[in-house]
mmCIF file of C-alpha atoms in Angstrom:
data_model
loop_
_atom_site.group_PDB
_atom_site.id
_atom_site.type_symbol
_atom_site.label_atom_id
_atom_site.label_comp_id
_atom_site.label_asym_id
_atom_site.label_seq_id
_atom_site.Cartn_x
_atom_site.Cartn_y
_atom_site.Cartn_z
ATOM 1 C CA UNK A 1 234.976 59.868 108.358
ATOM 2 C CA UNK A 2 235.668 59.487 112.119
ATOM 3 C CA UNK A 3 237.020 56.407 113.764
ATOM 4 C CA UNK A 4 233.545 55.804 115.216
ATOM 5 C CA UNK A 5 232.192 55.331 111.682
ATOM 6 C CA UNK A 6 234.656 52.560 111.067
ATOM 7 C CA UNK A 7 233.770 50.854 114.338
ATOM 8 C CA UNK A 8 229.958 51.319 114.108
ATOM 9 C CA UNK A 9 229.616 50.621 110.349
ATOM 10 C CA UNK A 10 227.837 53.943 109.640
ATOM 11 C CA UNK A 11 229.988 54.549 106.563
ATOM 12 C CA UNK A 12 229.002 51.174 105.137
ATOM 13 C CA UNK A 13 225.349 51.942 105.793
ATOM 14 C CA UNK A 14 225.591 55.245 103.946
ATOM 15 C CA UNK A 15 227.339 53.506 101.048
ATOM 16 C CA UNK A 16 224.638 50.832 100.976
ATOM 17 C CA UNK A 17 221.904 53.493 100.793
ATOM 18 C CA UNK A 18 223.708 55.206 97.940
ATOM 19 C CA UNK A 19 224.135 51.889 96.173
ATOM 20 C CA UNK A 20 220.430 51.119 96.597
ATOM 21 C CA UNK A 21 219.492 54.537 95.188
ATOM 22 C CA UNK A 22 221.782 54.017 92.186
ATOM 23 C CA UNK A 23 220.375 50.543 91.602
ATOM 24 C CA UNK A 24 216.793 51.884 91.791
ATOM 25 C CA UNK A 25 217.553 54.673 89.326
ATOM 26 C CA UNK A 26 219.288 52.210 87.016
ATOM 27 C CA UNK A 27 216.304 49.884 87.226
ATOM 28 C CA UNK A 28 213.924 52.736 86.373
ATOM 29 C CA UNK A 29 216.047 53.765 83.405
ATOM 30 C CA UNK A 30 216.280 50.171 82.210
ATOM 31 C CA UNK A 31 212.523 49.672 82.570
ATOM 32 C CA UNK A 32 211.803 52.918 80.715
ATOM 33 C CA UNK A 33 214.209 51.979 77.929
ATOM 34 C CA UNK A 34 212.668 48.502 77.582
ATOM 35 C CA UNK A 35 209.104 49.806 77.699
ATOM 36 C CA UNK A 36 209.876 52.565 75.211
ATOM 37 C CA UNK A 37 211.661 50.243 72.825
ATOM 38 C CA UNK A 38 208.939 47.627 72.844
ATOM 39 C CA UNK A 39 206.200 50.242 72.633
ATOM 40 C CA UNK A 40 207.822 51.696 69.533
ATOM 41 C CA UNK A 41 208.243 48.222 68.070
ATOM 42 C CA UNK A 42 204.604 47.303 68.685
ATOM 43 C CA UNK A 43 203.428 50.645 67.289
ATOM 44 C CA UNK A 44 205.538 50.083 64.195
ATOM 45 C CA UNK A 45 203.652 46.843 63.732
ATOM 46 C CA UNK A 46 200.074 47.653 64.766
ATOM 47 C CA UNK A 47 199.408 51.419 65.021
ATOM 48 C CA UNK A 48 196.410 52.004 62.740
ATOM 49 C CA UNK A 49 196.781 55.812 62.942
ATOM 50 C CA UNK A 50 200.398 56.021 61.792
ATOM 51 C CA UNK A 51 202.658 54.369 59.224
ATOM 52 C CA UNK A 52 202.976 50.778 60.388
ATOM 53 C CA UNK A 53 203.001 47.236 59.104
ATOM 54 C CA UNK A 54 199.251 46.887 59.639
ATOM 55 C CA UNK A 55 198.446 50.100 57.742
ATOM 56 C CA UNK A 56 200.840 49.174 54.924
ATOM 57 C CA UNK A 57 199.141 45.797 54.677
ATOM 58 C CA UNK A 58 195.725 47.435 54.493
ATOM 59 C CA UNK A 59 196.885 49.925 51.867
ATOM 60 C CA UNK A 60 198.348 47.119 49.775
ATOM 61 C CA UNK A 61 195.076 45.217 50.032
ATOM 62 C CA UNK A 62 193.082 48.294 48.967
ATOM 63 C CA UNK A 63 195.344 48.898 45.967
ATOM 64 C CA UNK A 64 195.181 45.250 44.926
ATOM 65 C CA UNK A 65 191.399 45.214 45.255
ATOM 66 C CA UNK A 66 191.078 48.444 43.260
ATOM 67 C CA UNK A 67 193.343 47.164 40.482
ATOM 68 C CA UNK A 68 191.540 43.848 40.433
ATOM 69 C CA UNK A 69 188.134 45.543 40.245
ATOM 70 C CA UNK A 70 189.305 47.831 37.460
ATOM 71 C CA UNK A 71 190.613 44.894 35.439
ATOM 72 C CA UNK A 72 187.408 42.968 36.079
ATOM 73 C CA UNK A 73 185.346 45.917 34.811
ATOM 74 C CA UNK A 74 187.407 46.132 31.632
ATOM 75 C CA UNK A 75 187.044 42.403 31.035
ATOM 76 C CA UNK A 76 183.288 42.553 31.493
ATOM 77 C CA UNK A 77 183.123 45.510 29.099
ATOM 78 C CA UNK A 78 185.045 43.660 26.390
ATOM 79 C CA UNK A 79 182.897 40.563 26.780
ATOM 80 C CA UNK A 80 179.770 42.715 26.619
ATOM 81 C CA UNK A 81 180.996 44.192 23.337
ATOM 82 C CA UNK A 82 181.543 40.656 22.058
ATOM 83 C CA UNK A 83 177.908 39.845 22.760
ATOM 84 C CA UNK A 84 176.842 43.048 21.019
ATOM 85 C CA UNK A 85 178.650 42.007 17.862
ATOM 86 C CA UNK A 86 176.445 38.901 17.644
ATOM 87 C CA UNK A 87 173.205 40.781 18.328
ATOM 88 C CA UNK A 88 172.322 41.429 14.619
ATOM 89 C CA UNK A 89 172.909 37.766 13.802
ATOM 90 C CA UNK A 90 170.691 36.709 16.664
ATOM 91 C CA UNK A 91 167.925 39.104 15.697
ATOM 92 C CA UNK A 92 167.982 38.408 11.957
ATOM 93 C CA UNK A 93 168.579 34.706 12.401
ATOM 94 C CA UNK A 94 165.748 34.524 14.930
ATOM 95 C CA UNK A 95 163.349 36.133 12.474
ATOM 96 C CA UNK A 96 164.457 33.720 9.740
ATOM 97 C CA UNK A 97 164.106 30.780 12.092
ATOM 98 C CA UNK A 98 160.544 31.753 13.045
ATOM 99 C CA UNK A 99 159.639 32.261 9.374
ATOM 100 C CA UNK A 100 161.160 28.869 8.575
ATOM 101 C CA UNK A 101 158.969 27.236 11.203
ATOM 102 C CA UNK A 102 155.939 28.964 9.672
ATOM 103 C CA UNK A 103 156.862 27.733 6.199
ATOM 104 C CA UNK A 104 157.487 24.215 7.463
ATOM 105 C CA UNK A 105 154.053 24.136 9.060
ATOM 106 C CA UNK A 106 155.430 23.820 12.595
ATOM 107 C CA UNK A 107 153.361 26.777 13.786
ATOM 108 C CA UNK A 108 150.013 25.523 12.514
ATOM 109 C CA UNK A 109 147.531 27.185 10.182
ATOM 110 C CA UNK A 110 148.362 30.668 11.391
ATOM 111 C CA UNK A 111 152.007 30.034 10.735
ATOM 112 C CA UNK A 112 151.281 28.668 7.263
ATOM 113 C CA UNK A 113 149.153 31.733 6.431
ATOM 114 C CA UNK A 114 151.978 34.008 7.554
ATOM 115 C CA UNK A 115 154.441 32.000 5.452
ATOM 116 C CA UNK A 116 152.230 32.221 2.348
ATOM 117 C CA UNK A 117 151.700 35.931 2.787
ATOM 118 C CA UNK A 118 155.422 36.547 3.306
ATOM 119 C CA UNK A 119 156.317 34.371 0.331
ATOM 120 C CA UNK A 120 153.923 36.115 -2.039
ATOM 121 C CA UNK A 121 155.007 39.541 -0.807
ATOM 122 C CA UNK A 122 158.557 38.859 -1.850
ATOM 123 C CA UNK A 123 159.591 41.200 -4.710
ATOM 124 C CA UNK A 124 161.480 38.482 -6.560
ATOM 125 C CA UNK A 125 158.540 36.081 -6.713
ATOM 126 C CA UNK A 126 156.055 38.705 -7.871
ATOM 127 C CA UNK A 127 158.401 39.951 -10.615
ATOM 128 C CA UNK A 128 159.191 36.447 -11.840
ATOM 129 C CA UNK A 129 155.504 35.480 -11.867
ATOM 130 C CA UNK A 130 154.507 38.578 -13.762
ATOM 131 C CA UNK A 131 157.242 38.078 -16.336
ATOM 132 C CA UNK A 132 156.193 34.448 -16.935
ATOM 133 C CA UNK A 133 152.519 35.233 -17.260
ATOM 134 C CA UNK A 134 153.220 38.054 -19.697
ATOM 135 C CA UNK A 135 155.347 35.729 -21.820
ATOM 136 C CA UNK A 136 152.568 33.085 -21.994
ATOM 137 C CA UNK A 137 149.997 35.681 -22.952
ATOM 138 C CA UNK A 138 152.188 37.134 -25.653
ATOM 139 C CA UNK A 139 152.777 33.701 -27.102
ATOM 140 C CA UNK A 140 149.058 32.939 -27.073
ATOM 141 C CA UNK A 141 148.253 36.265 -28.690
ATOM 142 C CA UNK A 142 150.728 35.612 -31.477
ATOM 143 C CA UNK A 143 148.904 32.353 -32.121
ATOM 144 C CA UNK A 144 145.495 33.977 -31.942
ATOM 145 C CA UNK A 145 144.536 31.896 -28.942
ATOM 146 C CA UNK A 146 144.752 34.448 -26.125
ATOM 147 C CA UNK A 147 141.251 33.810 -24.833
ATOM 148 C CA UNK A 148 141.338 30.038 -25.335
ATOM 149 C CA UNK A 149 141.134 27.437 -22.637
ATOM 150 C CA UNK A 150 144.609 26.178 -23.303
ATOM 151 C CA UNK A 151 146.039 29.584 -22.523
ATOM 152 C CA UNK A 152 144.225 29.615 -19.211
ATOM 153 C CA UNK A 153 145.548 26.174 -18.380
ATOM 154 C CA UNK A 154 149.059 27.227 -19.310
ATOM 155 C CA UNK A 155 148.774 30.265 -17.030
ATOM 156 C CA UNK A 156 147.562 28.128 -14.119
ATOM 157 C CA UNK A 157 150.261 25.513 -14.614
ATOM 158 C CA UNK A 158 152.945 28.150 -14.757
ATOM 159 C CA UNK A 159 151.721 29.895 -11.638
ATOM 160 C CA UNK A 160 151.390 26.620 -9.759
ATOM 161 C CA UNK A 161 154.791 25.347 -10.831
ATOM 162 C CA UNK A 162 156.449 28.662 -10.092
ATOM 163 C CA UNK A 163 154.856 28.757 -6.676
ATOM 164 C CA UNK A 164 155.976 25.239 -5.832
ATOM 165 C CA UNK A 165 159.520 25.796 -7.078
ATOM 166 C CA UNK A 166 159.919 29.253 -5.562
ATOM 167 C CA UNK A 167 158.391 28.269 -2.220
ATOM 168 C CA UNK A 168 160.847 25.406 -1.906
ATOM 169 C CA UNK A 169 163.717 27.778 -2.593
ATOM 170 C CA UNK A 170 162.190 30.259 -0.177
ATOM 171 C CA UNK A 171 162.115 27.612 2.522
ATOM 172 C CA UNK A 172 165.705 26.617 1.783
ATOM 173 C CA UNK A 173 166.794 30.252 2.017
ATOM 174 C CA UNK A 174 165.029 30.629 5.365
ATOM 175 C CA UNK A 175 166.819 27.527 6.651
ATOM 176 C CA UNK A 176 170.182 28.925 5.599
ATOM 177 C CA UNK A 177 169.413 32.268 7.229
ATOM 178 C CA UNK A 178 168.317 30.487 10.382
ATOM 179 C CA UNK A 179 171.834 29.061 10.698
ATOM 180 C CA UNK A 180 173.074 32.538 11.590
ATOM 181 C CA UNK A 181 170.707 32.405 14.569
ATOM 182 C CA UNK A 182 172.576 29.426 15.977
ATOM 183 C CA UNK A 183 175.903 31.086 15.257
ATOM 184 C CA UNK A 184 174.803 34.283 16.990
ATOM 185 C CA UNK A 185 173.506 32.392 20.002
ATOM 186 C CA UNK A 186 176.758 30.438 20.237
ATOM 187 C CA UNK A 187 178.732 33.702 20.113
ATOM 188 C CA UNK A 188 176.616 35.315 22.821
ATOM 189 C CA UNK A 189 176.819 32.147 24.902
ATOM 190 C CA UNK A 190 180.613 32.320 24.632
ATOM 191 C CA UNK A 191 180.508 35.934 25.804
ATOM 192 C CA UNK A 192 178.251 35.077 28.726
ATOM 193 C CA UNK A 193 180.474 32.128 29.604
ATOM 194 C CA UNK A 194 183.459 34.460 29.554
ATOM 195 C CA UNK A 195 181.649 36.908 31.817
ATOM 196 C CA UNK A 196 180.746 34.124 34.208
ATOM 197 C CA UNK A 197 184.344 32.917 34.218
ATOM 198 C CA UNK A 198 185.606 36.455 34.825
ATOM 199 C CA UNK A 199 183.145 36.862 37.698
ATOM 200 C CA UNK A 200 184.258 33.585 39.218
ATOM 201 C CA UNK A 201 187.920 34.521 38.838
ATOM 202 C CA UNK A 202 187.181 37.923 40.365
ATOM 203 C CA UNK A 203 185.485 36.291 43.339
ATOM 204 C CA UNK A 204 188.346 33.848 43.768
ATOM 205 C CA UNK A 205 190.900 36.639 43.599
ATOM 206 C CA UNK A 206 188.972 38.694 46.150
ATOM 207 C CA UNK A 207 188.780 35.654 48.392
ATOM 208 C CA UNK A 208 192.529 35.132 48.063
ATOM 209 C CA UNK A 209 193.135 38.808 48.850
ATOM 210 C CA UNK A 210 190.914 38.599 51.908
ATOM 211 C CA UNK A 211 192.623 35.445 53.085
ATOM 212 C CA UNK A 212 196.029 37.030 52.529
ATOM 213 C CA UNK A 213 194.968 40.132 54.435
ATOM 214 C CA UNK A 214 193.700 38.051 57.339
ATOM 215 C CA UNK A 215 196.858 35.961 57.418
ATOM 216 C CA UNK A 216 199.048 39.063 57.227
ATOM 217 C CA UNK A 217 197.153 40.748 60.053
ATOM 218 C CA UNK A 218 197.308 37.620 62.177
ATOM 219 C CA UNK A 219 201.056 37.401 61.573
ATOM 220 C CA UNK A 220 201.566 41.047 62.526
ATOM 221 C CA UNK A 221 199.528 40.736 65.693
ATOM 222 C CA UNK A 222 201.365 37.519 66.457
ATOM 223 C CA UNK A 223 204.670 39.379 66.172
ATOM 224 C CA UNK A 224 203.309 42.107 68.442
ATOM 225 C CA UNK A 225 202.251 39.510 71.002
ATOM 226 C CA UNK A 226 205.692 37.960 70.809
ATOM 227 C CA UNK A 227 207.286 41.343 71.403
ATOM 228 C CA UNK A 228 205.069 41.942 74.420
ATOM 229 C CA UNK A 229 206.081 38.549 75.769
ATOM 230 C CA UNK A 230 209.738 39.428 75.293
ATOM 231 C CA UNK A 231 209.087 42.753 76.983
ATOM 232 C CA UNK A 232 207.737 40.973 80.045
ATOM 233 C CA UNK A 233 210.742 38.678 80.123
ATOM 234 C CA UNK A 234 213.144 41.608 79.788
ATOM 235 C CA UNK A 235 211.432 43.533 82.595
ATOM 236 C CA UNK A 236 211.484 40.432 84.753
ATOM 237 C CA UNK A 237 215.183 40.071 84.015
ATOM 238 C CA UNK A 238 215.828 43.662 85.090
ATOM 239 C CA UNK A 239 213.876 43.162 88.316
ATOM 240 C CA UNK A 240 215.682 39.890 89.004
ATOM 241 C CA UNK A 241 219.035 41.558 88.413
ATOM 242 C CA UNK A 242 218.006 44.452 90.643
ATOM 243 C CA UNK A 243 216.910 42.084 93.394
ATOM 244 C CA UNK A 244 220.196 40.209 93.216
ATOM 245 C CA UNK A 245 222.164 43.447 93.365
ATOM 246 C CA UNK A 246 220.141 44.752 96.331
ATOM 247 C CA UNK A 247 220.572 41.422 98.130
ATOM 248 C CA UNK A 248 224.327 41.575 97.528
ATOM 249 C CA UNK A 249 224.323 45.178 98.747
ATOM 250 C CA UNK A 250 222.426 44.232 101.922
ATOM 251 C CA UNK A 251 224.717 41.270 102.520
ATOM 252 C CA UNK A 252 227.733 43.512 102.150
ATOM 253 C CA UNK A 253 226.185 46.005 104.569
ATOM 254 C CA UNK A 254 225.410 43.291 107.106
ATOM 255 C CA UNK A 255 228.895 41.874 106.807
ATOM 256 C CA UNK A 256 230.440 45.300 107.262
ATOM 257 C CA UNK A 257 228.276 46.029 110.275
ATOM 258 C CA UNK A 258 229.081 42.661 111.809
ATOM 259 C CA UNK A 259 232.783 43.309 111.317
ATOM 260 C CA UNK A 260 232.420 46.777 112.802
ATOM 261 C CA UNK A 261 230.577 45.364 115.808
ATOM 262 C CA UNK A 262 233.296 42.752 116.284
ATOM 263 C CA UNK A 263 235.984 45.403 116.063
ATOM 264 C CA UNK A 264 234.125 47.598 118.528
ATOM 265 C CA UNK A 265 233.612 44.772 121.013
ATOM 266 C CA UNK A 266 237.209 43.696 120.688
ATOM 267 C CA UNK A 267 238.345 47.226 121.321
ATOM 268 C CA UNK A 268 236.199 47.534 124.450
ATOM 269 C CA UNK A 269 237.469 44.258 125.802
ATOM 270 C CA UNK A 270 241.045 45.260 125.159
ATOM 271 C CA UNK A 271 240.613 48.617 126.880
ATOM 272 C CA UNK A 272 238.785 46.975 129.784
ATOM 273 C CA UNK A 273 241.590 44.565 130.306
ATOM 274 C CA UNK A 274 244.084 47.376 130.104
ATOM 275 C CA UNK A 275 242.233 49.452 132.702
ATOM 276 C CA UNK A 276 241.817 46.454 134.979
ATOM 277 C CA UNK A 277 245.540 45.795 135.018
ATOM 278 C CA UNK A 278 247.771 47.177 137.821
ATOM 279 C CA UNK A 279 249.278 49.543 135.395
ATOM 280 C CA UNK A 280 245.876 50.777 134.410
ATOM 281 C CA UNK A 281 244.887 51.535 137.962
ATOM 282 C CA UNK A 282 247.641 54.186 138.134
ATOM 283 C CA UNK A 283 245.962 56.355 135.610
ATOM 284 C CA UNK A 284 245.946 59.303 137.901
ATOM 285 C CA UNK A 285 249.683 59.357 137.949
ATOM 286 C CA UNK A 286 249.908 59.382 134.176
ATOM 287 C CA UNK A 287 250.783 55.747 133.690
ATOM 288 C CA UNK A 288 249.760 53.511 130.795
ATOM 289 C CA UNK A 289 246.236 53.136 132.273
ATOM 290 C CA UNK A 290 245.704 56.847 132.157
ATOM 291 C CA UNK A 291 246.873 56.997 128.556
ATOM 292 C CA UNK A 292 244.401 54.224 127.565
ATOM 293 C CA UNK A 293 241.564 56.055 129.260
ATOM 294 C CA UNK A 294 242.387 59.158 127.307
ATOM 295 C CA UNK A 295 242.494 57.089 124.066
ATOM 296 C CA UNK A 296 239.062 55.623 124.796
ATOM 297 C CA UNK A 297 237.645 59.045 125.464
ATOM 298 C CA UNK A 298 239.008 60.384 122.158
ATOM 299 C CA UNK A 299 237.628 57.362 120.305
ATOM 300 C CA UNK A 300 234.036 58.565 120.685
ATOM 301 C CA UNK A 301 234.647 62.210 119.911
#
């Protein structure tokens, strides 16, 4: 570095340019580091095409929904089996209940005719009637009165009494059998109620899963937004720091140049005064003035 650089401030200007270049490169590196770091952080939260918080949340939701649906299907299957167990009671009890209504006369003349036909077709009644009639006839024959009117009356009374007594028992039996109809219906109703409850619980659980998924996604995107906000603040901080450093660098350059200008002007004034002095006017003879002139000439080499 020549003496002219010190006086003109050229060295300070070159240093300032180097400083500015270093500050710019540092700013670029800082910006790249901040952008890269926040980009990675946001991707770790929201990238749907790579392992991230949002994909993990979705996978957890899918697994929970699948497990919940599987459990719901098993529950519905068990409750359906429970209804199936009551099906024979419902069918048999329903038949007995309808026959009971026929026998009680609740279904009109057609119902009564069906009840009479069903009653007389019963194997127990027919056997009992035949055994009683045979016994009366044998007794009458032993008395020699088989064809008498009394025997006929006895046969009619027996048949009528047996019919009345047996039909009453028949009706009672139908009523007892009809009770199984109510039991079967109650059992199937319990199964249907269980299925309805399971469906409601399934819907509630799905709703809770959906709400949880939405809340989780909102939270993740909220975190991502927060990170982006922090990224902007960090970049602004870097730019602010860079601006301050460049301002300080420019101020230092200006100060150095001002000082150099002052030094240069002071030097010129000092040399001028020296040359203007009587001693300086004898420069040709090698006096002090001549030496100063030579110094000034060498200054700008």
